[in-house]
RNA sequence: GGGGAAUUAGCUCAGCUGGCUAGAGCGCCUGAUUUGCAUUCAGGAGGUCACCGGUUCGACUCCGGUAUUCUCCA
């Protein structure tokens, strides 16, 4: 069975059991600050399990793309070393939100594996939670055990510990026991000799867990205690890559049809065959795995970058390049060539790959180029460092510096060292690394106190589309502490007009007014798990009071204006440049907006003007806001709304329309485009291959921009004596200035030449020394110039020049090098001595030195004293 | 968010602990040579040493700030 069939059989199977089949949510979690990427099938449904939202359909099944780069079982550095770990994987899952429970889940899982997939029953083992003796005092999961007992012999039902068989999402929230299904795919002879039961959960590469069935039945409270959930849920996850491995009769997921075509392509490109040597095999697996992760991330809008999620993607890509570089001899970009074969394998199940193919290729190629450049630079730095190294061990700190500052991978460093007969001070490196980690940790440490419940009730009804003021009661609050901000409070209200940061738009600021008149300022508003958190510096004195929550109107107005302008900009770009333009990110602040989009070239002056004019024309049309807050995604798309990545199943969405611009958007907007007043692009730049960025301003900021420009122009005209064409006037001035400057330079040269001749004629000779002690009218640079010129023309020269420049005394001493050496003279020393007469000091080299002082009156004395050196 | 680093000629970079009147290679211009294929030689133009401020007799060099870029950690 090929992978495509397996995936579709799973979905069809659950469709027949009345499940709603939904598409995979995007890899990048837009609304969850606690997660960079979806790392488990249940992430997109978290709010249903937490009870914050209600699922539209109680039974759902899907395949969810997941990305794991860290965690107890999956360290990025380990992927590829073995034959079964992956960064990106698909999780097949079926879900029940308060609907069916253990009986159906167990029966269906068994039916699917044995009957649909045809896995032999005696290769399967299951585990059941054994209970716990700790403070939770949990009983064994007898219910699950009984269901399993009906379908397989008790000898194949194993007891699992709390660590393996009790699943928790975090410190708090829904949790429960789980049952895992393991499959033993060792050859029959081995299976007979050594029963698989003993190998379950022992990290054996061929006795593996393929399906985890989680029975959510408890809620872990803040104090650590457990209470039964009113509604029980099912959360299952089956590793798709492992399932393919099992059903295709191979012993590694890398040998399944999900990976083989990619590996073949790598062989073709590199000329290295898979299966020949351990080193190259690891490299090939790393590359095959990582190209998937990187491509999917880019398809979902996550570009490589140097912070957060973008940095994770960059690291994954660079790790693959590194392996290619070191073990397959790939010294020029190659990863981007794999995107085509990946799209062929998975493009059907994940159409975003097909849609974004060109962008993925461009971005990866560009990243490869820039990293190869970093490597080249690092190689020469390493060479240099080694030249300065005594002995045969490279200092750990130096290696860390190469890594930390110049991005040169440590494993490459140690590889090269080994080749050249050096060794690496690993301990020193680790120490520096730890210090760096500690620094970062200390800077970003956040302490969150427990939530304090104030009033009962549902939280976070958002009223901000309609009003900027509302009566609000505090539901709960907590204290958070960070090194950066110090103490802050997070407040959740029953109602709020405050818009939480999201969709690129910044959170609202404003204040709370208690009934007794006390005011508390709200510094920012954010969203977490669909709850709206208001951030304050202080807690209101009376938390139980009735509050009036008031949003800062001016800030909100400006932000709304920028947000609407962003939509119009998006529309304008598609109109002017073409429909390949897609939003890749946006930031809507109160004083400016930023919009990133896919486009292959720099925008010309004309295009920018056209875009600006288009937006301003929509503003002039006075288009009213037409919003619809409850539209099913499908309908919205059918109406032509621009779908961005980040939407997931189950949402009814809000559409925002101004004339022909329709977008899915949760942000706040102006009531009419006329409120924007004016739109002005301030910059256009590249941020990655195939991605451009436009920054712009609108409303008050645009007005200020023009006011300031006007003021500057008026001032300029004033200076230019009311010239009608200041541009011409200034360029004329510039030309004139350049001409004058040249002329002046010429004159200076002449004068210096004359002065030089004059001085030269005054040089006296005494005992073979040509000397001159003279006060001149030159600045320090001029004296230096003359001194060097004379020095070049006159042998055995001893020259001291003095000058009085604006009340400061300057001395310059030049002694021909031969003379200085013969007579043991030192200009630096002389000048220091003479400096005393002008109340100053100085120094320099033996043949040339300068001094400066406060007393020009001492110049004659200094010159007199200089005679002593002759 | 926190650290480290870089910014010098059109390009790639050197310039050690402050003082050698800012250099190299490539490219460009001029001339000669050659015109058997990345020729050779001679000469030349081109730099507010990112920007602002400070220390100093003197700053490309030291200190502080700003901007941009790179990089690591979270």
GROMACS .gro file of C-alpha atoms in nm, chain A residues 532-790:
model
  259
  532UNK     CA    1  -0.780   3.837   2.661
  533UNK     CA    2  -0.511   3.940   2.909
  534UNK     CA    3  -0.485   4.306   3.010
  535UNK     CA    4  -0.139   4.399   3.130
  536UNK     CA    5  -0.099   4.652   3.409
  537UNK     CA    6   0.183   4.770   3.630
  538UNK     CA    7  -0.034   4.776   3.941
  539UNK     CA    8  -0.332   4.586   4.059
  540UNK     CA    9  -0.648   4.796   4.106
  541UNK     CA   10  -0.698   4.868   4.479
  542UNK     CA   11  -1.037   4.705   4.492
  543UNK     CA   12  -1.036   4.407   4.261
  544UNK     CA   13  -1.402   4.335   4.322
  545UNK     CA   14  -1.515   4.678   4.208
  546UNK     CA   15  -1.712   4.754   3.895
  547UNK     CA   16  -1.480   4.904   3.639
  548UNK     CA   17  -1.520   5.122   3.338
  549UNK     CA   18  -1.267   4.997   3.082
  550UNK     CA   19  -1.164   5.270   2.841
  551UNK     CA   20  -0.949   5.223   2.533
  552UNK     CA   21  -0.704   5.498   2.432
  553UNK     CA   22  -0.907   5.638   2.147
  554UNK     CA   23  -0.636   5.818   1.958
  555UNK     CA   24  -0.406   5.520   1.949
  556UNK     CA   25  -0.689   5.292   1.844
  557UNK     CA   26  -0.803   5.530   1.572
  558UNK     CA   27  -0.457   5.550   1.423
  559UNK     CA   28  -0.411   5.175   1.443
  560UNK     CA   29  -0.748   5.111   1.281
  561UNK     CA   30  -0.660   5.353   1.005
  562UNK     CA   31  -0.333   5.170   0.942
  563UNK     CA   32  -0.509   4.834   0.945
  564UNK     CA   33  -0.764   4.934   0.686
  565UNK     CA   34  -0.484   5.091   0.484
  566UNK     CA   35  -0.303   4.756   0.500
  567UNK     CA   36  -0.601   4.582   0.340
  568UNK     CA   37  -0.619   4.843   0.067
  569UNK     CA   38  -0.245   4.811   0.012
  570UNK     CA   39  -0.281   4.435  -0.026
  571UNK     CA   40  -0.555   4.487  -0.282
  572UNK     CA   41  -0.350   4.753  -0.462
  573UNK     CA   42  -0.043   4.528  -0.484
  574UNK     CA   43  -0.245   4.248  -0.639
  575UNK     CA   44  -0.397   4.491  -0.882
  576UNK     CA   45  -0.071   4.658  -0.982
  577UNK     CA   46   0.175   4.368  -0.962
  578UNK     CA   47  -0.046   4.063  -1.015
  579UNK     CA   48  -0.223   3.795  -0.816
  580UNK     CA   49   0.100   3.615  -0.727
  581UNK     CA   50   0.124   3.874  -0.451
  582UNK     CA   51   0.041   3.714  -0.120
  583UNK     CA   52   0.065   3.841   0.231
  584UNK     CA   53   0.366   3.697   0.414
  585UNK     CA   54   0.332   3.895   0.731
  586UNK     CA   55   0.219   4.230   0.852
  587UNK     CA   56   0.256   4.461   1.147
  588UNK     CA   57  -0.004   4.724   1.221
  589UNK     CA   58   0.110   4.982   1.476
  590UNK     CA   59  -0.045   5.311   1.568
  591UNK     CA   60   0.225   5.516   1.397
  592UNK     CA   61   0.307   5.301   1.095
  593UNK     CA   62   0.230   4.981   0.911
  594UNK     CA   63   0.447   4.715   0.757
  595UNK     CA   64   0.343   4.466   0.495
  596UNK     CA   65   0.552   4.173   0.367
  597UNK     CA   66   0.445   4.000   0.049
  598UNK     CA   67   0.568   3.761  -0.215
  599UNK     CA   68   0.702   3.930  -0.524
  600UNK     CA   69   1.009   3.859  -0.732
  601UNK     CA   70   1.153   4.203  -0.800
  602UNK     CA   71   1.212   4.546  -0.658
  603UNK     CA   72   0.916   4.774  -0.715
  604UNK     CA   73   0.986   5.053  -0.958
  605UNK     CA   74   0.920   5.415  -0.876
  606UNK     CA   75   0.620   5.404  -1.108
  607UNK     CA   76   0.476   5.092  -0.946
  608UNK     CA   77   0.506   5.244  -0.602
  609UNK     CA   78   0.331   5.557  -0.718
  610UNK     CA   79   0.061   5.351  -0.879
  611UNK     CA   80   0.007   5.151  -0.561
  612UNK     CA   81  -0.011   5.466  -0.354
  613UNK     CA   82  -0.251   5.626  -0.597
  614UNK     CA   83  -0.474   5.317  -0.595
  615UNK     CA   84  -0.502   5.321  -0.218
  616UNK     CA   85  -0.568   5.693  -0.208
  617UNK     CA   86  -0.837   5.652  -0.473
  618UNK     CA   87  -1.016   5.399  -0.248
  619UNK     CA   88  -0.988   5.647   0.036
  620UNK     CA   89  -1.140   5.917  -0.183
  621UNK     CA   90  -1.429   5.685  -0.269
  622UNK     CA   91  -1.536   5.692   0.097
  623UNK     CA   92  -1.599   5.317   0.110
  624UNK     CA   93  -1.793   5.208   0.418
  625UNK     CA   94  -1.687   4.912   0.632
  626UNK     CA   95  -1.901   4.605   0.570
  627UNK     CA   96  -1.825   4.337   0.824
  628UNK     CA   97  -1.969   3.996   0.889
  629UNK     CA   98  -1.867   3.844   1.218
  630UNK     CA   99  -1.999   3.493   1.180
  631UNK     CA  100  -1.925   3.338   0.845
  632UNK     CA  101  -1.821   2.976   0.795
  633UNK     CA  102  -1.477   2.966   0.633
  634UNK     CA  103  -1.608   2.807   0.315
  635UNK     CA  104  -1.866   3.075   0.255
  636UNK     CA  105  -1.617   3.349   0.314
  637UNK     CA  106  -1.379   3.197   0.062
  638UNK     CA  107  -1.658   3.155  -0.187
  639UNK     CA  108  -1.735   3.524  -0.153
  640UNK     CA  109  -1.380   3.590  -0.265
  641UNK     CA  110  -1.223   3.672   0.069
  642UNK     CA  111  -0.851   3.652   0.071
  643UNK     CA  112  -0.755   3.350   0.277
  644UNK     CA  113  -0.434   3.378   0.466
  645UNK     CA  114  -0.244   3.099   0.624
  646UNK     CA  115  -0.334   3.064   0.988
  647UNK     CA  116  -0.701   2.977   0.958
  648UNK     CA  117  -0.794   2.644   1.099
  649UNK     CA  118  -1.092   2.423   1.101
  650UNK     CA  119  -1.393   2.492   1.314
  651UNK     CA  120  -1.368   2.865   1.303
  652UNK     CA  121  -1.641   3.076   1.184
  653UNK     CA  122  -1.454   3.375   1.063
  654UNK     CA  123  -1.504   3.745   1.039
  655UNK     CA  124  -1.488   3.909   0.701
  656UNK     CA  125  -1.396   4.270   0.652
  657UNK     CA  126  -1.490   4.439   0.331
  658UNK     CA  127  -1.418   4.778   0.183
  659UNK     CA  128  -1.550   4.797  -0.172
  660UNK     CA  129  -1.379   4.513  -0.358
  661UNK     CA  130  -1.129   4.436  -0.084
  662UNK     CA  131  -1.250   4.140   0.122
  663UNK     CA  132  -1.033   3.972   0.381
  664UNK     CA  133  -1.068   3.732   0.667
  665UNK     CA  134  -0.961   3.948   0.956
  666UNK     CA  135  -1.018   3.987   1.327
  667UNK     CA  136  -0.865   4.331   1.352
  668UNK     CA  137  -1.022   4.669   1.411
  669UNK     CA  138  -1.094   4.900   1.121
  670UNK     CA  139  -1.219   5.247   1.042
  671UNK     CA  140  -1.589   5.286   0.969
  672UNK     CA  141  -1.516   5.445   0.634
  673UNK     CA  142  -1.201   5.461   0.422
  674UNK     CA  143  -1.236   5.841   0.425
  675UNK     CA  144  -1.118   5.826   0.789
  676UNK     CA  145  -0.774   5.721   0.670
  677UNK     CA  146  -0.730   6.067   0.523
  678UNK     CA  147  -0.419   5.979   0.323
  679UNK     CA  148  -0.180   5.691   0.257
  680UNK     CA  149   0.193   5.730   0.200
  681UNK     CA  150   0.459   5.464   0.136
  682UNK     CA  151   0.777   5.539   0.327
  683UNK     CA  152   1.000   5.253   0.220
  684UNK     CA  153   1.024   4.944   0.004
  685UNK     CA  154   1.289   4.678   0.061
  686UNK     CA  155   1.377   4.310   0.032
  687UNK     CA  156   1.359   4.088   0.339
  688UNK     CA  157   1.425   3.749   0.181
  689UNK     CA  158   1.441   3.588  -0.159
  690UNK     CA  159   1.109   3.655  -0.327
  691UNK     CA  160   0.972   3.858  -0.038
  692UNK     CA  161   0.943   4.236  -0.037
  693UNK     CA  162   0.846   4.470   0.244
  694UNK     CA  163   0.656   4.794   0.224
  695UNK     CA  164   0.636   5.036   0.513
  696UNK     CA  165   0.379   5.309   0.506
  697UNK     CA  166   0.193   5.563   0.712
  698UNK     CA  167  -0.160   5.698   0.712
  699UNK     CA  168  -0.390   5.944   0.888
  700UNK     CA  169  -0.219   6.158   1.155
  701UNK     CA  170   0.126   6.023   1.073
  702UNK     CA  171   0.079   6.104   0.703
  703UNK     CA  172  -0.043   6.451   0.794
  704UNK     CA  173   0.261   6.507   1.017
  705UNK     CA  174   0.484   6.381   0.739
  706UNK     CA  175   0.353   6.635   0.491
  707UNK     CA  176   0.347   6.917   0.746
  708UNK     CA  177   0.708   6.853   0.825
  709UNK     CA  178   0.802   6.829   0.460
  710UNK     CA  179   0.625   7.159   0.399
  711UNK     CA  180   0.802   7.329   0.687
  712UNK     CA  181   1.138   7.204   0.566
  713UNK     CA  182   1.070   7.325   0.215
  714UNK     CA  183   0.964   7.670   0.334
  715UNK     CA  184   1.273   7.698   0.549
  716UNK     CA  185   1.485   7.591   0.255
  717UNK     CA  186   1.323   7.849   0.030
  718UNK     CA  187   1.388   8.110   0.292
  719UNK     CA  188   1.758   8.029   0.299
  720UNK     CA  189   1.765   8.033  -0.079
  721UNK     CA  190   1.614   8.382  -0.075
  722UNK     CA  191   1.277   8.274  -0.200
  723UNK     CA  192   1.404   8.085  -0.502
  724UNK     CA  193   1.115   7.946  -0.705
  725UNK     CA  194   1.301   7.631  -0.796
  726UNK     CA  195   1.489   7.519  -0.486
  727UNK     CA  196   1.599   7.193  -0.648
  728UNK     CA  197   1.778   7.377  -0.925
  729UNK     CA  198   1.916   7.630  -0.681
  730UNK     CA  199   2.064   7.362  -0.457
  731UNK     CA  200   2.218   7.162  -0.740
  732UNK     CA  201   2.369   7.483  -0.872
  733UNK     CA  202   2.512   7.553  -0.530
  734UNK     CA  203   2.653   7.203  -0.515
  735UNK     CA  204   2.823   7.239  -0.849
  736UNK     CA  205   2.960   7.575  -0.756
  737UNK     CA  206   3.083   7.438  -0.426
  738UNK     CA  207   3.267   7.154  -0.594
  739UNK     CA  208   3.436   7.397  -0.831
  740UNK     CA  209   3.536   7.629  -0.552
  741UNK     CA  210   3.669   7.347  -0.347
  742UNK     CA  211   3.897   7.238  -0.627
  743UNK     CA  212   4.013   7.591  -0.677
  744UNK     CA  213   4.079   7.632  -0.307
  745UNK     CA  214   4.278   7.313  -0.298
  746UNK     CA  215   4.487   7.440  -0.587
  747UNK     CA  216   4.550   7.769  -0.412
  748UNK     CA  217   4.643   7.597  -0.088
  749UNK     CA  218   4.889   7.382  -0.271
  750UNK     CA  219   5.044   7.686  -0.433
  751UNK     CA  220   5.066   7.867  -0.106
  752UNK     CA  221   5.216   7.567   0.064
  753UNK     CA  222   5.459   7.538  -0.222
  754UNK     CA  223   5.560   7.901  -0.179
  755UNK     CA  224   5.585   7.862   0.194
  756UNK     CA  225   5.790   7.550   0.149
  757UNK     CA  226   6.032   7.726  -0.081
  758UNK     CA  227   6.047   8.014   0.162
  759UNK     CA  228   6.124   7.784   0.454
  760UNK     CA  229   6.369   7.586   0.250
  761UNK     CA  230   6.570   7.894   0.177
  762UNK     CA  231   6.595   7.964   0.547
  763UNK     CA  232   6.745   7.628   0.634
  764UNK     CA  233   7.089   7.668   0.795
  765UNK     CA  234   7.370   7.420   0.811
  766UNK     CA  235   7.576   7.345   1.115
  767UNK     CA  236   7.810   7.050   1.159
  768UNK     CA  237   7.644   6.859   0.876
  769UNK     CA  238   7.295   6.918   1.013
  770UNK     CA  239   7.046   7.117   0.810
  771UNK     CA  240   6.823   7.283   1.064
  772UNK     CA  241   6.534   7.521   1.085
  773UNK     CA  242   6.344   7.644   1.392
  774UNK     CA  243   6.051   7.858   1.291
  775UNK     CA  244   5.712   7.986   1.390
  776UNK     CA  245   5.463   7.953   1.104
  777UNK     CA  246   5.096   8.020   1.046
  778UNK     CA  247   4.968   7.670   0.975
  779UNK     CA  248   4.744   7.415   1.142
  780UNK     CA  249   4.872   7.077   1.261
  781UNK     CA  250   4.795   6.902   0.932
  782UNK     CA  251   4.962   7.179   0.732
  783UNK     CA  252   5.280   7.160   0.940
  784UNK     CA  253   5.289   6.786   0.902
  785UNK     CA  254   5.252   6.821   0.530
  786UNK     CA  255   5.533   7.076   0.498
  787UNK     CA  256   5.758   6.879   0.730
  788UNK     CA  257   5.725   6.560   0.525
  789UNK     CA  258   5.775   6.748   0.199
  790UNK     CA  259   6.092   6.918   0.320
   0.00000   0.00000   0.00000
